[in-house]
Coordinates of C-alpha atoms in Angstrom, one line a residue:
M1 CA 0.0 0.1 0.0
S2 CA 2.9 2.2 -0.4
D3 CA 2.0 3.2 -3.9
S4 CA -1.8 4.0 -3.4
S5 CA -1.6 7.3 -5.2
N6 CA -1.6 5.6 -8.6
T7 CA -4.6 3.3 -7.9
F8 CA -7.3 5.7 -8.8
K9 CA -5.7 7.9 -11.5
K10 CA -7.4 8.5 -15.0
A11 CA -5.7 6.7 -17.8
P12 CA -4.2 9.0 -20.3
K13 CA -6.4 9.7 -23.4
R14 CA -5.6 7.7 -26.6
K15 CA -5.2 9.4 -30.0
G16 CA -8.1 8.6 -32.3
D17 CA -7.4 6.5 -35.4
K18 CA -7.6 8.5 -38.7
G19 CA -10.1 7.3 -41.2
R20 CA -9.1 5.5 -44.3
R21 CA -10.1 6.9 -47.8
V22 CA -11.4 4.8 -50.5
T23 CA -11.4 5.8 -54.0
L24 CA -14.2 4.5 -56.2
S25 CA -14.8 4.6 -60.0
P26 CA -18.0 6.5 -60.9
E27 CA -19.7 3.3 -61.9
M28 CA -19.1 1.8 -58.4
K29 CA -20.4 5.1 -56.8
Q30 CA -23.6 4.9 -58.9
A31 CA -24.0 1.1 -58.1
Y32 CA -23.6 1.9 -54.4
A33 CA -26.0 4.8 -54.6
D34 CA -28.5 2.5 -56.4
L35 CA -28.0 -0.1 -53.6
I36 CA -28.8 2.3 -50.9
T37 CA -32.1 3.7 -52.7
K38 CA -33.1 0.0 -53.3
R39 CA -32.6 -0.9 -49.8
G40 CA -34.6 2.0 -48.5
E41 CA -37.4 1.2 -50.9
E42 CA -37.4 -2.3 -49.6
E43 CA -37.5 -1.2 -46.1
E44 CA -40.5 1.0 -46.8
T45 CA -42.4 -1.8 -48.5
Y46 CA -41.6 -4.1 -45.6
K47 CA -42.9 -1.5 -42.9
R48 CA -45.9 -0.9 -45.0
H49 CA -47.0 -4.5 -44.4
L50 CA -46.4 -4.7 -40.8
P51 CA -49.4 -4.3 -38.4
Q52 CA -49.9 -0.9 -36.9
N53 CA -49.4 -0.7 -33.1
E54 CA -52.5 1.1 -31.7
S55 CA -50.8 2.2 -28.4
G56 CA -47.1 1.7 -28.9
K57 CA -47.0 -1.6 -27.0
R58 CA -45.1 -4.7 -28.2

């Protein structure tokens, strides 16, 4: 117990990792945008067929 002053000290903050950049061709960008819109449309269609909760209960 001679070194109890280090027991409850905060850990030093870490440096954040920098994000990686990815370069895509225009065709790949368009395909990715189409995928996102298609997924959004499918999600809307799926939600449309779900029963509506009358009081927000499960």
